[in-house]
mmCIF file of C-alpha atoms and ligand atoms in Angstrom:
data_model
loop_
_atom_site.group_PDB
_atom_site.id
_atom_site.type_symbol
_atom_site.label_atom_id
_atom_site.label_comp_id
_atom_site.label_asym_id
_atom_site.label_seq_id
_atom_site.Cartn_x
_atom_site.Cartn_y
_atom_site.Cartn_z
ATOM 1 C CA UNK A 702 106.538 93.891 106.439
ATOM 2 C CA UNK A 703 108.334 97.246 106.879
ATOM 3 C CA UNK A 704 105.838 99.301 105.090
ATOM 4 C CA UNK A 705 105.235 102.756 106.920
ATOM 5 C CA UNK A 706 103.791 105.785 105.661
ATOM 6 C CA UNK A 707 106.209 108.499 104.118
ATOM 7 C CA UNK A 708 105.762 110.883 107.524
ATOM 8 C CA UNK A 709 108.484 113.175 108.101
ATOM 9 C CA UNK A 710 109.962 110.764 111.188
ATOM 10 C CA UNK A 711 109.728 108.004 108.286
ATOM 11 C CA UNK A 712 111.717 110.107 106.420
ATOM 12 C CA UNK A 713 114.547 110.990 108.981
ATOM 13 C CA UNK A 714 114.481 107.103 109.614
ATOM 14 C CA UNK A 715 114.925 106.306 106.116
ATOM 15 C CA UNK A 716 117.679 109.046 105.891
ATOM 16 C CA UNK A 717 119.468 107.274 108.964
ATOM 17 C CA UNK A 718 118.830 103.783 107.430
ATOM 18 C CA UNK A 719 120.963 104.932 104.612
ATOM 19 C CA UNK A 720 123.772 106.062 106.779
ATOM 20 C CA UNK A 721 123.843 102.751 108.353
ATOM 21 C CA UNK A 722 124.460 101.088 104.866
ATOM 22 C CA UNK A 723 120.576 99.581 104.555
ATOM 23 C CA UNK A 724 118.420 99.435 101.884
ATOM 24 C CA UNK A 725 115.218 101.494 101.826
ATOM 25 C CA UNK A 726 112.469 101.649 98.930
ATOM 26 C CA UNK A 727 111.287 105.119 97.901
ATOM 27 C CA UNK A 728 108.768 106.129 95.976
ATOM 28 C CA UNK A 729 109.659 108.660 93.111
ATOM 29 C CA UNK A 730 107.481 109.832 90.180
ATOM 30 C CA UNK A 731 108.057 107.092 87.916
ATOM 31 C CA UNK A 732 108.275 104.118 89.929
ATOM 32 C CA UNK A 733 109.078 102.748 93.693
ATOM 33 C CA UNK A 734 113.054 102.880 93.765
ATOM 34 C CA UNK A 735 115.092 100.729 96.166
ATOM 35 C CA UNK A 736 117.668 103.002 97.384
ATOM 36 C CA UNK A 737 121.075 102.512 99.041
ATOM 37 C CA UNK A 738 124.148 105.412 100.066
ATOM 38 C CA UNK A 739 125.840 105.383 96.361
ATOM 39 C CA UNK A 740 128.938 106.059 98.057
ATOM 40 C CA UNK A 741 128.836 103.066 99.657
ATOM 41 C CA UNK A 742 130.118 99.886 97.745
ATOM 42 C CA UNK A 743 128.978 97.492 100.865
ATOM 43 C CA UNK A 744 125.630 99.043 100.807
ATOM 44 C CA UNK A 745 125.567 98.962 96.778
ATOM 45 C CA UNK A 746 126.323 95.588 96.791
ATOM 46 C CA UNK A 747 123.194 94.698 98.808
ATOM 47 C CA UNK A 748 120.799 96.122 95.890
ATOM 48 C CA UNK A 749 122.467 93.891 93.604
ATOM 49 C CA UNK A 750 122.201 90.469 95.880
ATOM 50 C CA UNK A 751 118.359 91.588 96.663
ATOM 51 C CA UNK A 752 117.473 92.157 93.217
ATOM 52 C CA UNK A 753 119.375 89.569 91.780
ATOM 53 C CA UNK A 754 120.832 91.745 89.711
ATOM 54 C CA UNK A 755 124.075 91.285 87.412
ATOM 55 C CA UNK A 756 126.421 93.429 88.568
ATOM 56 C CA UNK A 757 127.488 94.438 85.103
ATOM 57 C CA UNK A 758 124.155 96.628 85.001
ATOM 58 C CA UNK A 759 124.633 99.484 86.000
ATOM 59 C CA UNK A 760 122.958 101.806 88.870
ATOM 60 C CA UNK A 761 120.948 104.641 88.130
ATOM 61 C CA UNK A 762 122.296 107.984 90.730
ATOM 62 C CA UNK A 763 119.404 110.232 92.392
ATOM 63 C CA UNK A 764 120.575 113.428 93.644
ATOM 64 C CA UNK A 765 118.453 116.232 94.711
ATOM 65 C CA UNK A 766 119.501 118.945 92.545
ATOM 66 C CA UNK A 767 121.727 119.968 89.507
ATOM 67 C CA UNK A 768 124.660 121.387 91.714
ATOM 68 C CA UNK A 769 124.714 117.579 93.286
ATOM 69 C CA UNK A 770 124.750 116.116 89.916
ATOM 70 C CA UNK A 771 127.820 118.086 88.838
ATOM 71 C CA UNK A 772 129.602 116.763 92.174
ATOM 72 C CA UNK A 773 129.374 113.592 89.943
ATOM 73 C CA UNK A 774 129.676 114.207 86.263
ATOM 74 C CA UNK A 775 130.544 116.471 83.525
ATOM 75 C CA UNK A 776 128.023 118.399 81.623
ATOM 76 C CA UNK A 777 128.295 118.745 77.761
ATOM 77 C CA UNK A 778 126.567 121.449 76.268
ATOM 78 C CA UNK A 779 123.288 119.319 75.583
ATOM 79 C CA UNK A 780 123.510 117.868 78.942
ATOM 80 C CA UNK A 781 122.828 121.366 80.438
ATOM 81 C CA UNK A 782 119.722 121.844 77.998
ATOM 82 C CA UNK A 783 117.923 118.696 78.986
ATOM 83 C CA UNK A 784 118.703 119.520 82.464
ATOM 84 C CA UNK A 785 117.211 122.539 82.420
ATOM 85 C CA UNK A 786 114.168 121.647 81.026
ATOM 86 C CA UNK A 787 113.650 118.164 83.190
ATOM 87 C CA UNK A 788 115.016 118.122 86.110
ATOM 88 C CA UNK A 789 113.734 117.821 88.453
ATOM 89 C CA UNK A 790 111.532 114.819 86.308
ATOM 90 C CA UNK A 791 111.705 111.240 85.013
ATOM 91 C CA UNK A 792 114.317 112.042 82.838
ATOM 92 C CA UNK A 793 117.862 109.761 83.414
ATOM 93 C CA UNK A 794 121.112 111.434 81.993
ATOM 94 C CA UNK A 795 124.087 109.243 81.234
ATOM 95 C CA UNK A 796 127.056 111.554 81.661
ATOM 96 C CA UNK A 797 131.083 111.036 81.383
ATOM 97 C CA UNK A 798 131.727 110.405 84.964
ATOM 98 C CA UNK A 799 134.381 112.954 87.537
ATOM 99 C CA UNK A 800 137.220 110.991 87.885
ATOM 100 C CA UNK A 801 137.334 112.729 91.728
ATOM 101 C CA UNK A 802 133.382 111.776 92.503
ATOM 102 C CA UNK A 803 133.373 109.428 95.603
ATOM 103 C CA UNK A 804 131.486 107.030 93.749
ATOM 104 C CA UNK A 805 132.820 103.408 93.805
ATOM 105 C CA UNK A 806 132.868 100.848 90.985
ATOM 106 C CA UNK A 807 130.466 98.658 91.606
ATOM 107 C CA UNK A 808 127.556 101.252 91.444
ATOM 108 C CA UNK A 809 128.263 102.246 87.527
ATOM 109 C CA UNK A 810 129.599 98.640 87.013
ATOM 110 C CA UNK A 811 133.052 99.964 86.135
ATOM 111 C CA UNK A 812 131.585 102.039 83.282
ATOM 112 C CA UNK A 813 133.316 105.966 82.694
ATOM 113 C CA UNK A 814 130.018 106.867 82.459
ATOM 114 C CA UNK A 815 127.621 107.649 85.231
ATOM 115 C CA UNK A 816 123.583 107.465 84.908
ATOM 116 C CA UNK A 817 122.040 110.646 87.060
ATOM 117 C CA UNK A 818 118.190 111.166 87.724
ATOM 118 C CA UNK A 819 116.884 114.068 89.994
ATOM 119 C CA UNK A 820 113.302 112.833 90.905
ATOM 120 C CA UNK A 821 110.277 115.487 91.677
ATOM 121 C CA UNK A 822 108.627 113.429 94.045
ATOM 122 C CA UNK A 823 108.068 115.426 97.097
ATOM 123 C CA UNK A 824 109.306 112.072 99.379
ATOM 124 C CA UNK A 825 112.129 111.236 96.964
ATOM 125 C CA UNK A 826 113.721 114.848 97.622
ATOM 126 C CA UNK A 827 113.343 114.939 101.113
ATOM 127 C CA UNK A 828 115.143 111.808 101.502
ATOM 128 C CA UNK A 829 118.108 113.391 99.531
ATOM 129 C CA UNK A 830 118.250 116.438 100.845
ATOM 130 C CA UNK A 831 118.252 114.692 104.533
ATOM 131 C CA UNK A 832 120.731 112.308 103.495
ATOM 132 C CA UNK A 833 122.676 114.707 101.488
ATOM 133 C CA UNK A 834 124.365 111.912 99.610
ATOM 134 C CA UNK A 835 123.875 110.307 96.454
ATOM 135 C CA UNK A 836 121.640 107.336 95.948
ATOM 136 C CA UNK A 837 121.487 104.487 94.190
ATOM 137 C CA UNK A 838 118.277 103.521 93.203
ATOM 138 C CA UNK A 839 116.958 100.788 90.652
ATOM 139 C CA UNK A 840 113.438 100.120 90.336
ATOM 140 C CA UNK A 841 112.399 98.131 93.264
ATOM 141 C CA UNK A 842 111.449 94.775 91.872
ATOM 142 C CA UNK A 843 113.350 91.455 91.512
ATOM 143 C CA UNK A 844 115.616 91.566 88.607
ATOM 144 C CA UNK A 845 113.648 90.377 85.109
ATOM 145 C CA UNK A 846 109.965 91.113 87.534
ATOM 146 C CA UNK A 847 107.765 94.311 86.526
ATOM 147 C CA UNK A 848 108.808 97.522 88.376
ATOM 148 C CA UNK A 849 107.039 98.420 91.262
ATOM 149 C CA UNK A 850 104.408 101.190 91.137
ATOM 150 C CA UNK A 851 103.539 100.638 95.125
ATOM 151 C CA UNK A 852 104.942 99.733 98.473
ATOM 152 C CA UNK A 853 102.641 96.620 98.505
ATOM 153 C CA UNK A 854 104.103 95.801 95.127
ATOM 154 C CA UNK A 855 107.975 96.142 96.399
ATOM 155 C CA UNK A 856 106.976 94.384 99.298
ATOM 156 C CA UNK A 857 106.127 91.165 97.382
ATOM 157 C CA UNK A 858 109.089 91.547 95.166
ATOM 158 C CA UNK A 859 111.979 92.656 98.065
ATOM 159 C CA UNK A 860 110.330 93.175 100.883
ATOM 160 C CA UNK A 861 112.799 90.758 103.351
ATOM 161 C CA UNK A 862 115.901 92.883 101.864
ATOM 162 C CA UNK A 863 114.701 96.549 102.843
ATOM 163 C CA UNK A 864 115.259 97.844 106.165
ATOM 164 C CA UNK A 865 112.096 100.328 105.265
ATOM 165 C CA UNK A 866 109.489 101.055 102.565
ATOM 166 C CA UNK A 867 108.276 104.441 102.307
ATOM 167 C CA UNK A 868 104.686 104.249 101.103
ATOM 168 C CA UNK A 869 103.323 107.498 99.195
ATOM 169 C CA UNK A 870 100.542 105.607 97.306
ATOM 170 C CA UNK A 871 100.400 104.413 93.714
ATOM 171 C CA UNK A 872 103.557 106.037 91.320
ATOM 172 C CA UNK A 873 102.018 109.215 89.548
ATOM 173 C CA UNK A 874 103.612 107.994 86.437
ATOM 174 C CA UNK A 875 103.796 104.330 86.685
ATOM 175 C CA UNK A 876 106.614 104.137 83.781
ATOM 176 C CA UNK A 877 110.256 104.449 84.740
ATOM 177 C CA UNK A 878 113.105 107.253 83.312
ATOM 178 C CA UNK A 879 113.283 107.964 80.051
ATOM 179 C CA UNK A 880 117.411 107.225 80.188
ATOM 180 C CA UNK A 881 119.481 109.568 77.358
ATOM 181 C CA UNK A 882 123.250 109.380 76.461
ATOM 182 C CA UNK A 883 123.709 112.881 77.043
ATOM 183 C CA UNK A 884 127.739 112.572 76.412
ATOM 184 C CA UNK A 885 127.946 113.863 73.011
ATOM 185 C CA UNK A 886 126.557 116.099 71.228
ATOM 186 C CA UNK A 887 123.264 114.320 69.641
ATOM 187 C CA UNK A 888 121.261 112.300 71.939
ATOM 188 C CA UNK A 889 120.143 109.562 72.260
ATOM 189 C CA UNK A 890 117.512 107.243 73.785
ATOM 190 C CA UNK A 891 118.607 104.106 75.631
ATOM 191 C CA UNK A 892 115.393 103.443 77.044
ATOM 192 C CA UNK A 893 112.174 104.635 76.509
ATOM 193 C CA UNK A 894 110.213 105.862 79.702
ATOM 194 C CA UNK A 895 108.494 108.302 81.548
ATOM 195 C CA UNK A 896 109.357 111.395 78.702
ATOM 196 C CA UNK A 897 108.204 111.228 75.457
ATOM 197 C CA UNK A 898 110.325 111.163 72.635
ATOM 198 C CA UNK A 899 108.228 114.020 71.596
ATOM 199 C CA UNK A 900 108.600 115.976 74.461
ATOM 200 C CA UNK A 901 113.211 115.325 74.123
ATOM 201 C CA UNK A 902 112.979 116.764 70.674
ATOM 202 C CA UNK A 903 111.720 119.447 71.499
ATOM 203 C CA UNK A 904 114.294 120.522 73.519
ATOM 204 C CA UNK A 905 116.835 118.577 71.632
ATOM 205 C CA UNK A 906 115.801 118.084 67.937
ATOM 206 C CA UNK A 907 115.860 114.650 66.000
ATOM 207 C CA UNK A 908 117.706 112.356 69.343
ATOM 208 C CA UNK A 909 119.141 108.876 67.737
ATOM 209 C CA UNK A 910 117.096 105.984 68.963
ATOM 210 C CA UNK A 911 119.512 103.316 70.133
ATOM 211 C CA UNK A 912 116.827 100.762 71.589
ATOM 212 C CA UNK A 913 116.961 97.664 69.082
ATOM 213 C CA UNK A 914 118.907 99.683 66.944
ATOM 214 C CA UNK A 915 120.202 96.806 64.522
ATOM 215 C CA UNK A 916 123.415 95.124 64.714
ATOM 216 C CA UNK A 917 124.885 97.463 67.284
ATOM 217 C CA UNK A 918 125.711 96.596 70.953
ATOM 218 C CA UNK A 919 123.804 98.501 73.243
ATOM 219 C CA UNK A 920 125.479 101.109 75.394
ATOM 220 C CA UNK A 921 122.319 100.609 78.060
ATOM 221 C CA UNK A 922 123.630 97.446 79.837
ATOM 222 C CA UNK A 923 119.886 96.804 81.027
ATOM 223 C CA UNK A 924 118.642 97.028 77.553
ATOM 224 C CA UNK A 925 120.532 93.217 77.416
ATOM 225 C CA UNK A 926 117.939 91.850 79.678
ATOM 226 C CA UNK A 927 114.467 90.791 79.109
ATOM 227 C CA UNK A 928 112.571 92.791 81.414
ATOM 228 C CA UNK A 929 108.946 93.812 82.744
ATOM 229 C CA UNK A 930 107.950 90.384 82.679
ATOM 230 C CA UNK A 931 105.125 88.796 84.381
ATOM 231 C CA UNK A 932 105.230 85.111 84.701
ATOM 232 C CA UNK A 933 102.678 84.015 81.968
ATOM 233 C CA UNK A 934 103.004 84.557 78.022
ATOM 234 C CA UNK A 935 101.871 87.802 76.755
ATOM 235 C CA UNK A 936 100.498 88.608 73.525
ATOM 236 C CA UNK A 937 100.624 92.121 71.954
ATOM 237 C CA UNK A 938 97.862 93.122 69.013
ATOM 238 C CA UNK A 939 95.022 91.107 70.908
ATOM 239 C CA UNK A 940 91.765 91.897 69.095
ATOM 240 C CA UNK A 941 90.055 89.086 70.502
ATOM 241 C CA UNK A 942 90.546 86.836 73.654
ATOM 242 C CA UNK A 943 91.091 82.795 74.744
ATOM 243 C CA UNK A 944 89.792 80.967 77.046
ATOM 244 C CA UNK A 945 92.353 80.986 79.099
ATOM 245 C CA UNK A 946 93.948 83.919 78.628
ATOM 246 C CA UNK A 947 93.247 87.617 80.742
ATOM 247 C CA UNK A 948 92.810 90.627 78.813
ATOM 248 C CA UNK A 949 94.726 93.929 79.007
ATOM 249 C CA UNK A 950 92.324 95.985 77.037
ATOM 250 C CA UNK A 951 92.773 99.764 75.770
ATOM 251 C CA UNK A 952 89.977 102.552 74.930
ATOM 252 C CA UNK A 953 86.373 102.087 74.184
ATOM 253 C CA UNK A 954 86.110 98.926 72.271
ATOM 254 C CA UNK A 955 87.399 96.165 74.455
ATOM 255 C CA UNK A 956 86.405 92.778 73.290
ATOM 256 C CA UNK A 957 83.792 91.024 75.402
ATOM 257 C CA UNK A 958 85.661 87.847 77.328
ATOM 258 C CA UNK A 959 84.803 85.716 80.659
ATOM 259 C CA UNK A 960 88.236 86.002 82.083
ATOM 260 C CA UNK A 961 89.897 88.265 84.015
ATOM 261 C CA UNK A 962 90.513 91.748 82.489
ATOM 262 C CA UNK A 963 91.400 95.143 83.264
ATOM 263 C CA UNK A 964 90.572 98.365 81.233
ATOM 264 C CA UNK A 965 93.629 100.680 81.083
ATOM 265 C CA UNK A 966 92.063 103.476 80.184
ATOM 266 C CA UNK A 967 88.761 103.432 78.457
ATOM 267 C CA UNK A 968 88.615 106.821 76.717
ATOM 268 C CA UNK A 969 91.931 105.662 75.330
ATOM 269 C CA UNK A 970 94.319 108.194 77.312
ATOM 270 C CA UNK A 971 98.344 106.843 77.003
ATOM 271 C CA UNK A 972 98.932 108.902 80.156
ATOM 272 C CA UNK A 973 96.269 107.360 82.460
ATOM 273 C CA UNK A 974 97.392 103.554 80.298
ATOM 274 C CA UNK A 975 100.613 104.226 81.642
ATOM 275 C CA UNK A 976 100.072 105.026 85.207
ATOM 276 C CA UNK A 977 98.291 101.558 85.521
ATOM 277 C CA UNK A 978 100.352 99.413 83.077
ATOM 278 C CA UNK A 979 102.660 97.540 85.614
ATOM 279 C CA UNK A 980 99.721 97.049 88.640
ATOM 280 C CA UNK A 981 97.395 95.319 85.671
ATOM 281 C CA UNK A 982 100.037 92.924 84.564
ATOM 282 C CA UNK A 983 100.601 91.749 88.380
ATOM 283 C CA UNK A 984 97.218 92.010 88.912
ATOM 284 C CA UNK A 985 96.478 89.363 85.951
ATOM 285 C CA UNK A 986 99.795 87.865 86.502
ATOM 286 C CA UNK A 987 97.420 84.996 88.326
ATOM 287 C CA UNK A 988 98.188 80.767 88.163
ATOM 288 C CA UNK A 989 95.164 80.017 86.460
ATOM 289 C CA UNK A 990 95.997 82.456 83.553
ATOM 290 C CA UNK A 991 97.500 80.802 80.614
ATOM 291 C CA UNK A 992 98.654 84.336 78.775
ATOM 292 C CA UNK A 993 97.847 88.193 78.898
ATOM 293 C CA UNK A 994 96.212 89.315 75.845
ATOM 294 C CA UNK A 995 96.880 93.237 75.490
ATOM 295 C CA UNK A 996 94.816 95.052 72.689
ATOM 296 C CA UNK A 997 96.949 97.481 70.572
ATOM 297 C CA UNK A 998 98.356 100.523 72.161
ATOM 298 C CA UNK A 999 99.382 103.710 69.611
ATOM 299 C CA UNK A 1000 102.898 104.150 69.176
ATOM 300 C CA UNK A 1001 102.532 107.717 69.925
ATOM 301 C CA UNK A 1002 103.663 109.706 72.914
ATOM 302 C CA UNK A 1003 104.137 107.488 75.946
ATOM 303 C CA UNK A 1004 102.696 104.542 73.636
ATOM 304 C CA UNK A 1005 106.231 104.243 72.528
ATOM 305 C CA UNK A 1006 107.487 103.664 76.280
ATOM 306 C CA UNK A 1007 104.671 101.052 77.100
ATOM 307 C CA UNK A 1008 105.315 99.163 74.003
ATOM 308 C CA UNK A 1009 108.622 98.805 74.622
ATOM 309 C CA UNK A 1010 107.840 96.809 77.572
ATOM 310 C CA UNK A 1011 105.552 95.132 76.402
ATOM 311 C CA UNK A 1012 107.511 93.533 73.637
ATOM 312 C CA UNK A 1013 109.719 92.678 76.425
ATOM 313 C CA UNK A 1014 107.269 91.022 78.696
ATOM 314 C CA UNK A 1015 106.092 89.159 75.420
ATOM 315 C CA UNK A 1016 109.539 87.880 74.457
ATOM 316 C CA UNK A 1017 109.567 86.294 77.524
ATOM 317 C CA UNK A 1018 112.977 85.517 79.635
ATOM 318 C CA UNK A 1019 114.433 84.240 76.620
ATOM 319 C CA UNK A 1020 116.237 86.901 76.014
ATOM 320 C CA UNK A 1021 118.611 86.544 79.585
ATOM 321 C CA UNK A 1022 122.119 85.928 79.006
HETATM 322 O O1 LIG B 855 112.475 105.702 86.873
HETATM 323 C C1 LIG B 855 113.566 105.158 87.054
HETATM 324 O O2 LIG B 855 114.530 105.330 86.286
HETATM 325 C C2 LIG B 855 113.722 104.253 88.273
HETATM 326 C C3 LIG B 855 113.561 105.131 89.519
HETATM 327 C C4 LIG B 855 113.717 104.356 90.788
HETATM 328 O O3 LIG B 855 114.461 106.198 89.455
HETATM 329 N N1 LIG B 855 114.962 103.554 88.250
HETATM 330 C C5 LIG B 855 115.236 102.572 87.348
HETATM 331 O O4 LIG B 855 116.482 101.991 87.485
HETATM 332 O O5 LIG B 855 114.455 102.227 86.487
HETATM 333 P P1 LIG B 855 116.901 100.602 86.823
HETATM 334 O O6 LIG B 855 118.180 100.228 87.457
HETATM 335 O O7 LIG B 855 115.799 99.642 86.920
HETATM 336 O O8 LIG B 855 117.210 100.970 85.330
HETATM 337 C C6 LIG B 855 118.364 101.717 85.015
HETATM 338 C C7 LIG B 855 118.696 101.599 83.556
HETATM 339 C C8 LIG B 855 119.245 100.224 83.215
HETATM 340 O O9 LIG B 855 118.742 99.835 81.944
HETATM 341 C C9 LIG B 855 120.760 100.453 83.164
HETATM 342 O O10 LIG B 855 121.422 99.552 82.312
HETATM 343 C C10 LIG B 855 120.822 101.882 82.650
HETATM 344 O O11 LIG B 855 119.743 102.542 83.262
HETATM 345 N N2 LIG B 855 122.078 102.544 83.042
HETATM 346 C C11 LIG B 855 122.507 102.850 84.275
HETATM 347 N N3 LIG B 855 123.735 103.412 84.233
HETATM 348 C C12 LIG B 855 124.092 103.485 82.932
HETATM 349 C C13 LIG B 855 125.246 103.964 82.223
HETATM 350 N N4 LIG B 855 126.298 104.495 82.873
HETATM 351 N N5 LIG B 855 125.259 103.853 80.869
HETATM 352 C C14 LIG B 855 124.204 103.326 80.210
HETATM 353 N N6 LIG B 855 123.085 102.855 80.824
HETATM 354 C C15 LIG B 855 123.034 102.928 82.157
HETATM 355 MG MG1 LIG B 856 114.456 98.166 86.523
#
């Protein structure tokens, strides 16, 4: 397993990987990312045969700093505001695209638009400012799977398709981007994440909310896909617990059960629920396990972000074109 610690040699190796044309996981903020030279269709093309990922989803683009980003795309006047105030952060800007950027097809899947993140993570910006290229980066997981919030997780998931995995410990944030169409002039959500809704507006005012916005196609291919699931049922609302079932449980009054359960955060803190959300559901993820029950999160704050995967994980993969 090519897990080694996120050393400076590492990271010089990792940088040279990328060169090559390999694929190398990185940890970021928000999640582990599995990274590839943006620049480089062969190289892109690899992410999408290791995740088995449809290739009309597009890639997220890391870059280590706003003058990189505007290599890439054009910044509208709100664009520059939540820039300003984010970056570097798990905030994901989808941006009309420079017709001149040398970035092929196949990493925006055709699209005019382009989806740019500068991370914070200390590791994450070494590696681009080493590699001094952009990079492609979905979460590192298989396509459908729960992201990965350590190496050991991407390992499981990928770990025969990357040429390296940095490790840098469990992700701080354990939710991924908060991705905003940033290419007019109101914005708006196309996936809940890592920023609060709360936190946008107050930079941006009222944003429009385009997840499971009603009768409308979304503009977030990835939004198509049931995601974040693990392999059992899962059941949102659970005030009380099966048999067979594990329990997800939330704040000081978890229900008393037998089975396997895991306390997210017991004085009822989203931030600390968040940071552990993905590890619990692979942790409980087990054969014997018939369903995860998960007791009701608040909608409030990062609440918002965790319940949107969870309604994913509990609709299950029938929701995969
Ligand atoms: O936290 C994160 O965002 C992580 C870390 C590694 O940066 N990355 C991540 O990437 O979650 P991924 O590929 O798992 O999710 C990217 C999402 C998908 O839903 C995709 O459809 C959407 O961003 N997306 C990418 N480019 C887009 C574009 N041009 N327009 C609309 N949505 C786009
Ligand atoms: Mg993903």
């Amino acid at each position: 397993m090519p897990i080694v610690a996120a050393t400076p040699t590492a990271i010089a190796r990792a940088a040279q990987l990328l060169r090559n044309g390999e694929l190398v996981a990185i940890p970021t903020e928000t999640v582990y990312g599995l990274g590839a030279d943006a620049t480089n269709p062969a190289a892109v093309a690899k992410i999408f045969t290791a995740k088995q990922r449809p290739r009309f989803n597009p890639l997220i683009v890391h870059v280590a700093d706003l003058a990189a980003a505007r290599q890439l795309a054009m910044f509208p006047e709100m664009a520059e505001r939540l820039a300003a105030a984010f970056w570097p952060g798990p905030l994901t800007l989808v941006l009309p695209r420079q017709a001149d950027a040398a970035i092929p097809d196949i990493t925006v899947a055709g699209l005019q638009t382009i989806a740019i993140r500068v991370p914070r993570h200390p590791v994450a910006q070494q590696v681009l400012r080493l590699f001094a290229r952009p990079v492609a980066a979905p979460s590192a997981n298989r396509s459908g799977h729960v992201s990965a919030t350590s190496a050991t997780h991407v390992a499981e998931d990928l770990g025969t398709h990357c040429a390296l995995i940095l490790e840098a410990g469990p992700s701080e944030i354990g939710l991924e981007s908060t991705v905003i169409d940033a290419t007019g002039p109101r914005p708006a959500i196309l996936r809940h994440g890592a920023l609060s809704r709360e936190r946008i507006e107050s930079v941006t005012g009222a944003v429009i909310s385009e997840v499971g916005g009603a009768g409308q196609p979304p503009k977030s291919p990835g939004q198509l896909l049931s995601h974040y699931a693990p392999s059992c049922r899962l059941r949102m609302n659970a005030r009380t617990v099966e048999a067979d079932e594990a329990l997800v449980a939330f704040g000081p009054d978890a229900p008393d059960t037998r089975g396997p359960s895991i306390n997210l955060s017991p004085s009822g803190d989203l931030t600390e629920a968040a940071a552990g959300l993905f590890a619990a559901l692979r942790d409980l993820d087990q054969p014997h396990v018939a369903c995860i029950a998960v007791m009701p999160i608040p909608d409030t704050g990062l609440g918002e972000a965790i319940n949107d995967r969870l309604r994913r994980a509990a609709a299950g993969r029938s929701a995969q074109p």
